[in-house]
PDB file of C-alpha atoms in Angstrom:
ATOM      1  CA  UNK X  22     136.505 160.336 128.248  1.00 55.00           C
ATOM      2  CA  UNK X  23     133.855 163.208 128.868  1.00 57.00           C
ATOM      3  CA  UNK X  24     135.927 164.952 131.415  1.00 63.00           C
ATOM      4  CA  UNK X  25     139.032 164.828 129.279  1.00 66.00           C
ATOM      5  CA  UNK X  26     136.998 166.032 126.410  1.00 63.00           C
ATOM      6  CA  UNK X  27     135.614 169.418 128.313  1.00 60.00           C
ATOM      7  CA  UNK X  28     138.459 170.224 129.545  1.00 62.00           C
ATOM      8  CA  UNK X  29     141.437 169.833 126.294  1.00 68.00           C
ATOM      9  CA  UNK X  30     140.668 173.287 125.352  1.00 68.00           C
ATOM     10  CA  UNK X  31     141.544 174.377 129.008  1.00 67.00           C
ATOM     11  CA  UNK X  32     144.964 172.791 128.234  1.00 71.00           C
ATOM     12  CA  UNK X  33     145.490 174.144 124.868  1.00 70.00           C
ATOM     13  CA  UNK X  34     144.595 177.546 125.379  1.00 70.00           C
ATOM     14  CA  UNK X  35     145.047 178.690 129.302  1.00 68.00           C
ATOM     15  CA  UNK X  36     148.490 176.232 129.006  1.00 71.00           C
ATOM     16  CA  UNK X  37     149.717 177.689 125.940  1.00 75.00           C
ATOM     17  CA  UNK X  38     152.583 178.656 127.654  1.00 80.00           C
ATOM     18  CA  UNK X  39     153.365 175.789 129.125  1.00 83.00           C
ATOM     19  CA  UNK X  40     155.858 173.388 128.099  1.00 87.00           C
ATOM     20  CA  UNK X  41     154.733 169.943 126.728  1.00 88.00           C
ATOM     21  CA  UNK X  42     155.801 167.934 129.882  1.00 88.00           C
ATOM     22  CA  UNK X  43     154.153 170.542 132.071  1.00 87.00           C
ATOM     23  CA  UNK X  44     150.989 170.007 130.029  1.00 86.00           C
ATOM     24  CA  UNK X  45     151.317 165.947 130.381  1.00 88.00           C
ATOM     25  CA  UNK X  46     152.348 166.226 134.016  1.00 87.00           C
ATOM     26  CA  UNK X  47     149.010 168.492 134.563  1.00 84.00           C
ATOM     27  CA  UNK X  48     146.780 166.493 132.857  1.00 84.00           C
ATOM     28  CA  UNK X  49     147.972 163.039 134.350  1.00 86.00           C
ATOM     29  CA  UNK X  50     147.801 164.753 137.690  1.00 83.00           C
ATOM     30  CA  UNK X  51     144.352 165.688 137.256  1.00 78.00           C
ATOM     31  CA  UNK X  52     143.365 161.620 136.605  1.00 79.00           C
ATOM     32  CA  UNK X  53     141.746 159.856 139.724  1.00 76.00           C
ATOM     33  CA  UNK X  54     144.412 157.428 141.154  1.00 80.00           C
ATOM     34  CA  UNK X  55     143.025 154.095 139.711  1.00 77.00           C
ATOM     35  CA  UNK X  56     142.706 155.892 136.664  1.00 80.00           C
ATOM     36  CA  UNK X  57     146.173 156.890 136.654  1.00 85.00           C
ATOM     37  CA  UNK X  58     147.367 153.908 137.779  1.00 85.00           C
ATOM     38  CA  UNK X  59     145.714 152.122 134.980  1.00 82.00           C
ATOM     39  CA  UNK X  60     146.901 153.818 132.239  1.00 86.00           C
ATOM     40  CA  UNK X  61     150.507 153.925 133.567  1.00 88.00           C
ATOM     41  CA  UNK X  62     150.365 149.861 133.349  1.00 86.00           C
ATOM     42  CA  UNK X  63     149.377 150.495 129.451  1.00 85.00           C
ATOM     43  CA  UNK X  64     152.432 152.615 129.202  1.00 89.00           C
ATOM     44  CA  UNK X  65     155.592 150.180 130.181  1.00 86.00           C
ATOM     45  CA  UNK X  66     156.925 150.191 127.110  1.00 87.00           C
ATOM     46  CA  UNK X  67     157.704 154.235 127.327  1.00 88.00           C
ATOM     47  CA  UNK X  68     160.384 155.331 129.137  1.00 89.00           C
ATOM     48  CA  UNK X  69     159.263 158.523 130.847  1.00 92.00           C
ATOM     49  CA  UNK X  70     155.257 158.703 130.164  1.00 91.00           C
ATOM     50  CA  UNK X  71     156.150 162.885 131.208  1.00 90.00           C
ATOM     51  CA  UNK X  72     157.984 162.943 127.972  1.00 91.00           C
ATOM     52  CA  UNK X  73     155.224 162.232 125.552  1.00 91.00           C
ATOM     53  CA  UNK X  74     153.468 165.237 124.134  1.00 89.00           C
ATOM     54  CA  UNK X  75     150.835 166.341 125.535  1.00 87.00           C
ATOM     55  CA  UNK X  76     148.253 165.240 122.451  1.00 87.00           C
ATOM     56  CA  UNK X  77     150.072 161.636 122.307  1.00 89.00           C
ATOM     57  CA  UNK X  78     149.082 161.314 125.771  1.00 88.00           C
ATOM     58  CA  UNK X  79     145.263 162.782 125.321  1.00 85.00           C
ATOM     59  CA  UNK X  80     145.291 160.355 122.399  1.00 84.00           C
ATOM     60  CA  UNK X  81     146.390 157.459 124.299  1.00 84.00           C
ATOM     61  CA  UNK X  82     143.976 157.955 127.176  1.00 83.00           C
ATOM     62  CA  UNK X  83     140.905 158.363 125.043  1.00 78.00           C
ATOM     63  CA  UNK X  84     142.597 154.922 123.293  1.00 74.00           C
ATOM     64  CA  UNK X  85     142.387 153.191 126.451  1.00 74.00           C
ATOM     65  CA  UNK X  86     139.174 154.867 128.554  1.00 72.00           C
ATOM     66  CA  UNK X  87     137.525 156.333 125.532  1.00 63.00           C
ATOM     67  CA  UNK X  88     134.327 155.406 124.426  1.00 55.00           C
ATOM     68  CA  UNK X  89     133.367 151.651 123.311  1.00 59.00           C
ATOM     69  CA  UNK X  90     130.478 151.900 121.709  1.00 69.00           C
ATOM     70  CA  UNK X  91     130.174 152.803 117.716  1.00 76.00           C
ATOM     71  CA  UNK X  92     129.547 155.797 116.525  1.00 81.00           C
ATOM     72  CA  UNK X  93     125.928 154.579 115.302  1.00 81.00           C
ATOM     73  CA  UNK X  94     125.167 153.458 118.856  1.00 81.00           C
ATOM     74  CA  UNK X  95     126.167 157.118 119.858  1.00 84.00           C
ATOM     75  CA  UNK X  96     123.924 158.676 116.956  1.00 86.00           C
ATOM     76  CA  UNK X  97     121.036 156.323 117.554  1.00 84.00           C
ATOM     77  CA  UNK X  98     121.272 157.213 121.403  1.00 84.00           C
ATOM     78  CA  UNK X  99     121.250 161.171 121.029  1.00 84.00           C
ATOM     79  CA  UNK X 100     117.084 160.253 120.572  1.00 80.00           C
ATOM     80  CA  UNK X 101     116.823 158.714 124.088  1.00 81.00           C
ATOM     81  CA  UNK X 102     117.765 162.038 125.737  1.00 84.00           C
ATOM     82  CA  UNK X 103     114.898 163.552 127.850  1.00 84.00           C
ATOM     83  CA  UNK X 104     115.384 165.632 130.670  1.00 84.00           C
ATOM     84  CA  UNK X 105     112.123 163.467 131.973  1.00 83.00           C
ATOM     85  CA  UNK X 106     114.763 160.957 133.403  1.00 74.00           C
ATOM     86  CA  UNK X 107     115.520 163.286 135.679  1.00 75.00           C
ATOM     87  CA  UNK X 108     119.149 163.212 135.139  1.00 75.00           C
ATOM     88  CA  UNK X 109     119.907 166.672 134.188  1.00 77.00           C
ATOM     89  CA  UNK X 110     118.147 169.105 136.573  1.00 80.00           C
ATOM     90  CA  UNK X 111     120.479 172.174 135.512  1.00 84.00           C
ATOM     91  CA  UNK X 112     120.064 174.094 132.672  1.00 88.00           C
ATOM     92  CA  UNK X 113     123.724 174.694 132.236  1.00 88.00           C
ATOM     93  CA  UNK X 114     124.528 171.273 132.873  1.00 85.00           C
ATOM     94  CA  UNK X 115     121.807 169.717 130.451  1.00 87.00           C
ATOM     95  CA  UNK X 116     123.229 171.800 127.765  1.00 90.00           C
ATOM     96  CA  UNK X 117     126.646 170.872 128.288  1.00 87.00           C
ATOM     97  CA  UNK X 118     125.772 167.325 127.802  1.00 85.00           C
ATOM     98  CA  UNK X 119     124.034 167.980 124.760  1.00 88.00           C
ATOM     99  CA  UNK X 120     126.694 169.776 122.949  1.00 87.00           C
ATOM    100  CA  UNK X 121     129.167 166.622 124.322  1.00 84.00           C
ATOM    101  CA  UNK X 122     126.886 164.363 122.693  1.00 85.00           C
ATOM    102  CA  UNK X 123     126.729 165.757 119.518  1.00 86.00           C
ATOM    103  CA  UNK X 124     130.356 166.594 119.349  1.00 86.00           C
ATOM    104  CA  UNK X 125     131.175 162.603 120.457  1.00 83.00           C
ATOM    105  CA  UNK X 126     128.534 161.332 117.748  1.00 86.00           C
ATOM    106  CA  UNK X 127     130.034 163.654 114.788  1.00 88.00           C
ATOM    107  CA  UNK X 128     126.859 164.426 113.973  1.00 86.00           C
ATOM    108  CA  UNK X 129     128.448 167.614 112.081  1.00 87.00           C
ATOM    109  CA  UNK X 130     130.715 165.446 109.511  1.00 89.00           C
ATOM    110  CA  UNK X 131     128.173 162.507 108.978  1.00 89.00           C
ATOM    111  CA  UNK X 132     128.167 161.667 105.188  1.00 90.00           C
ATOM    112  CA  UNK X 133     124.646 160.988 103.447  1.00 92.00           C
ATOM    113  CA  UNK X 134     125.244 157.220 103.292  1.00 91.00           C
ATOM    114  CA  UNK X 135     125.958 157.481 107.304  1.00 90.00           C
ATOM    115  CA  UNK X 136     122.444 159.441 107.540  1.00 91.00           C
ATOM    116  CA  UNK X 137     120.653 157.339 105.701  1.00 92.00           C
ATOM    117  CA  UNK X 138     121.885 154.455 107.987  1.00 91.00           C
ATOM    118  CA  UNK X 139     120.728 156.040 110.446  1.00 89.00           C
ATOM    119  CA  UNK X 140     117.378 157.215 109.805  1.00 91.00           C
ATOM    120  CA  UNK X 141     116.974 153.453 108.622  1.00 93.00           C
ATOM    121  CA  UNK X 142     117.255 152.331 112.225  1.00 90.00           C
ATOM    122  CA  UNK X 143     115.337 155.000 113.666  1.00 87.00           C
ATOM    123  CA  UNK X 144     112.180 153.983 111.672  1.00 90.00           C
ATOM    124  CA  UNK X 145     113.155 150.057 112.320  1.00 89.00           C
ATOM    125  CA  UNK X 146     110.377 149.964 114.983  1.00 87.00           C
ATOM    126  CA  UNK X 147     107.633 147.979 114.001  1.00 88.00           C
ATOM    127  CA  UNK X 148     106.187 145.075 116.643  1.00 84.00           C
ATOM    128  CA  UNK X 149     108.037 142.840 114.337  1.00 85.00           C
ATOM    129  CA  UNK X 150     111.166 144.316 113.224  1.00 87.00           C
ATOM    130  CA  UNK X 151     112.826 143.806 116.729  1.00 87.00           C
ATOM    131  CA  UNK X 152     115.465 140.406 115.886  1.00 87.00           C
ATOM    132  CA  UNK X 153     116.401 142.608 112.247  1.00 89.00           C
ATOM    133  CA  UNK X 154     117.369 145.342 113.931  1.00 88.00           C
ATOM    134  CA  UNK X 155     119.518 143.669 116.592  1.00 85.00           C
ATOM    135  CA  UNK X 156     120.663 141.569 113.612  1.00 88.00           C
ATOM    136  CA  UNK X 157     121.794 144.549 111.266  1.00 91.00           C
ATOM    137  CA  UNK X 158     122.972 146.639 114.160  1.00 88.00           C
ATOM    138  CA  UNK X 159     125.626 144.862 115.127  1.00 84.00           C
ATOM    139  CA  UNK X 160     126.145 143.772 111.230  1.00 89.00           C
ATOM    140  CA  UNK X 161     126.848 147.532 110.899  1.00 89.00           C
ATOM    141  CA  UNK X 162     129.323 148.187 114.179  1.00 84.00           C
ATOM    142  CA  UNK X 163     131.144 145.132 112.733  1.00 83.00           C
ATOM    143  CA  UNK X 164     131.780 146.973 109.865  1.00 86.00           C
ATOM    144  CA  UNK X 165     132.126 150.034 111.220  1.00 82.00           C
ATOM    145  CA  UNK X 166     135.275 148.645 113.517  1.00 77.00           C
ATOM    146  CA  UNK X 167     136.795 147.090 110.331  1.00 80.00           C
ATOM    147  CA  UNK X 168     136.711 150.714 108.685  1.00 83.00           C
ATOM    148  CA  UNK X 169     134.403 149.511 106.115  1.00 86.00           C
ATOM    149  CA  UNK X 170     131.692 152.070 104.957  1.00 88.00           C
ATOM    150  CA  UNK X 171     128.084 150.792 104.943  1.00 90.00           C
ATOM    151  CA  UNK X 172     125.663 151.522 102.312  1.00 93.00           C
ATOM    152  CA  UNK X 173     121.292 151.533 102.490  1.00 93.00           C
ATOM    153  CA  UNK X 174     121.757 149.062  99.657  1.00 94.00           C
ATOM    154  CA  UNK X 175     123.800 146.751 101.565  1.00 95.00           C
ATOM    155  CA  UNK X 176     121.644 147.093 104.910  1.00 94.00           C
ATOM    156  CA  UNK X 177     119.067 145.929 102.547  1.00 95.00           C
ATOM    157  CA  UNK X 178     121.037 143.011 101.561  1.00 95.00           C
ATOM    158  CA  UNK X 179     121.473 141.677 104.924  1.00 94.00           C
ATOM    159  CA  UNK X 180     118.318 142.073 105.882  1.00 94.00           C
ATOM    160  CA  UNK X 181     116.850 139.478 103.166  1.00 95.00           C
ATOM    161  CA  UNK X 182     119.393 137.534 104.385  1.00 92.00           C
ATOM    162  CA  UNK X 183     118.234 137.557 107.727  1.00 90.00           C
ATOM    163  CA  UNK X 184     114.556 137.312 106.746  1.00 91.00           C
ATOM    164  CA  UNK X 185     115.733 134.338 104.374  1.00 91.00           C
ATOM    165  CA  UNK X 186     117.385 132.338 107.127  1.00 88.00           C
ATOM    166  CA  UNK X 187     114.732 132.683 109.823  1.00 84.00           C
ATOM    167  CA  UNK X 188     112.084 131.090 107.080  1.00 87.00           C
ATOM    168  CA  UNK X 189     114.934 128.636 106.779  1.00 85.00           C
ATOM    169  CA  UNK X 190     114.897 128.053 110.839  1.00 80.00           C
ATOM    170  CA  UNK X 191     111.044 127.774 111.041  1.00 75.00           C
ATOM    171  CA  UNK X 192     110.847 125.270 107.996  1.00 77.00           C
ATOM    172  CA  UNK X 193     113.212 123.543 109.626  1.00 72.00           C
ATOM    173  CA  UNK X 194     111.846 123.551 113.336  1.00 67.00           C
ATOM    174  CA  UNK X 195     108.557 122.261 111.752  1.00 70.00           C
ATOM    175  CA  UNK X 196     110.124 119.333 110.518  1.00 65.00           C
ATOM    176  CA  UNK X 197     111.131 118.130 113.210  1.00 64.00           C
ATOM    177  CA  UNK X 198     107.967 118.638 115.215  1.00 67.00           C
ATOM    178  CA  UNK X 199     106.179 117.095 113.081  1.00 65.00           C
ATOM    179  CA  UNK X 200     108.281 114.139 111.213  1.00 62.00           C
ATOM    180  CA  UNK X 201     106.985 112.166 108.524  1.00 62.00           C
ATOM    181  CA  UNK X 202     106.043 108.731 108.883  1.00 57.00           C
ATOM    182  CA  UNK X 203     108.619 106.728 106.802  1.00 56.00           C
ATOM    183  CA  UNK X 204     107.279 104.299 103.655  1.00 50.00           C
ATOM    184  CA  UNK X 205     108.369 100.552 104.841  1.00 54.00           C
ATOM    185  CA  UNK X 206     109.229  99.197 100.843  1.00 50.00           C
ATOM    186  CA  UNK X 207     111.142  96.596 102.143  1.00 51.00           C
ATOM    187  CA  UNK X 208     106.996  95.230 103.599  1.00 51.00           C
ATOM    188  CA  UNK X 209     105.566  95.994 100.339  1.00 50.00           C
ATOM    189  CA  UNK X 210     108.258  94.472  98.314  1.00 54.00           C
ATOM    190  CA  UNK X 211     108.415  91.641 100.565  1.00 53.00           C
ATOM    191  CA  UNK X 212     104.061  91.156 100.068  1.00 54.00           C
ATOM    192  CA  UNK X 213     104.997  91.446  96.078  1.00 54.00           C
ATOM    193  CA  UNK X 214     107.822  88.661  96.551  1.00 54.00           C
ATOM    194  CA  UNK X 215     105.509  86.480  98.235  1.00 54.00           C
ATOM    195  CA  UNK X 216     102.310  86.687  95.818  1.00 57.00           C
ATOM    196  CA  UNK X 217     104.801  86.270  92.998  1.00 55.00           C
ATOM    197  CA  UNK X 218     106.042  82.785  94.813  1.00 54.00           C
ATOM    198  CA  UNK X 219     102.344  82.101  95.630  1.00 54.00           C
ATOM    199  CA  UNK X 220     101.675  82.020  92.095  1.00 50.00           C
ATOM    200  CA  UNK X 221     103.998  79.840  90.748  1.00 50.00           C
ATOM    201  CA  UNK X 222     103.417  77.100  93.627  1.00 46.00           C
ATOM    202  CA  UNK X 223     101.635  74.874  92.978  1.00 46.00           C
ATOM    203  CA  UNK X 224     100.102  72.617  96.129  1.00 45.00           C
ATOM    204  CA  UNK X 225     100.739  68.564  96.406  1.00 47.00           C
ATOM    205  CA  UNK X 226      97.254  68.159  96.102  1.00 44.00           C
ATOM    206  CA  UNK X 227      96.597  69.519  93.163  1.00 47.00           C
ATOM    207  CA  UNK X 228      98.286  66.686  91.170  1.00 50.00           C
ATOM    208  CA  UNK X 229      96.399  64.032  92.374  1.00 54.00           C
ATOM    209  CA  UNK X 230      93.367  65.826  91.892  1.00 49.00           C
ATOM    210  CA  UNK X 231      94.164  66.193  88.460  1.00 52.00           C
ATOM    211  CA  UNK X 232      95.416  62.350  88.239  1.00 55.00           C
ATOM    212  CA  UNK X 233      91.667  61.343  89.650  1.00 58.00           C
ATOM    213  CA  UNK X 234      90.123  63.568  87.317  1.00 54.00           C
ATOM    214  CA  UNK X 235      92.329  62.025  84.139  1.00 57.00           C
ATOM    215  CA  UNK X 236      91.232  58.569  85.254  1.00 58.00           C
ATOM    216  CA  UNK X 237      87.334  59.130  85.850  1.00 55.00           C
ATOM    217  CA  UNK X 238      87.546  60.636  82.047  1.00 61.00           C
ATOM    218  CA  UNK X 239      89.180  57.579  80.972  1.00 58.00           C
ATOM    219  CA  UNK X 240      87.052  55.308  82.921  1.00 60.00           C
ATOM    220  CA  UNK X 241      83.890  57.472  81.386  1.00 52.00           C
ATOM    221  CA  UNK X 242      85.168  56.618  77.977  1.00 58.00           C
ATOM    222  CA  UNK X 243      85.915  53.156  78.306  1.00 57.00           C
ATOM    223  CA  UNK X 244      82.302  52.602  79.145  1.00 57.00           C
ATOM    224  CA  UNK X 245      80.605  54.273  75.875  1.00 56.00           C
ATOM    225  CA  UNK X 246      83.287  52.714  73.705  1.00 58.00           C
ATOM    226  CA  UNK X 247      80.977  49.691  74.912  1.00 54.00           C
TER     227      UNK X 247
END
């Protein structure tokens, strides 16, 4: 919550004398009714929500409307800030937002595998390099939510992966588009069978052509003999 996070200092330091519950009481007072409302329904199983210290509370509010996206989505959006959009007109109030931003991103503690993470997806912008990105962006907040740490070598990884399967997809998709006629043995085995019988027949009138031709021959010698 931005407005919880500008003013817990307020609490800690103008209500240092204050007693816990007065601190909870204040700061639940101070939440728009919905709001209040909302988080109360999160709380049945406590007894007295005004009994809860005051940084259980702040933790269990920034649990419940805190912010949902990763901490690379944060880091990657601190580059789309422009006081072009028009949305911060103030000086004071454009400067504020800044030093939120950074503070929510924890750009201060990042570690140098967390940097180079994230210059790796601040340079992923070539005309091609959109579906990776998406891809290995939300590879990394899956991660990220498990409490894993994420490498450049294993960003790498994934990304052959990725570039692996969506050759995979293509090949695939041009398969079917464009299917192969299937070889019909059975027809040529079939034309084989049937020469094969062809060739071994042998047709009624061959034998009595045979028998005519036996007789002439006789016939032919009978007469010389003479």
């Amino acid at each position: 919550m931005r407005w919880l996070t500008r003013h817990e200092p307020i609490f800690e330091e103008d209500g240092s004398e204050l007693s816990e519950r007065e601190k909870t009481r204040l700061l639940l007072g101070s939440l728009e009714e919905t709001t209040f409302h909302r988080f109360v329904d999160s709380q049945r199983d406590v007894e007295d929500i005004y009994d809860v210290t005051f940084k259980e509370t702040v933790a269990a509010l920034t649990k419940i409307f805190g912010a949902q996206r990763s901490l690379m989505v944060q880091r990657q959006a601190c580059f789309h800030i422009s006081r072009s959009s028009g949305n911060w007109e103030d000086p004071l109030e454009y400067t504020n937002h800044i030093g939120q931003v950074v503070a929510g991103a924890k750009l201060a503690t990042m570690t140098a595998d967390e940097w180079s993470v994230f210059l790796f997806f601040r340079g992923l912008d070539a005309p091609g390099d959109a579906a990776a990105k998406i891809y290995l962006m939300q590879f990394t907040e899956m991660a990220e939510r498990k409490g894993e740490t994420i490498t450049l070598s294993q960003i790498h990884d994934e990304w052959m992966r990725f570039v692996q399967i969506k050759q995979q997809t293509k090949i695939v998709a041009t398969s079917k588009q464009n299917p192969q006629t299937p070889v019909e043995v059975w027809k040529l085995e079939a034309s084989k069978t049937k020469r094969r019988e062809n060739s071994k027949f042998t047709p009624k009138w061959g034998s009595s052509v045979l028998h005519r031709l036996k007789i002439h021959r006789l016939m032919v010698l009978s007469i010389n003999n003479r």
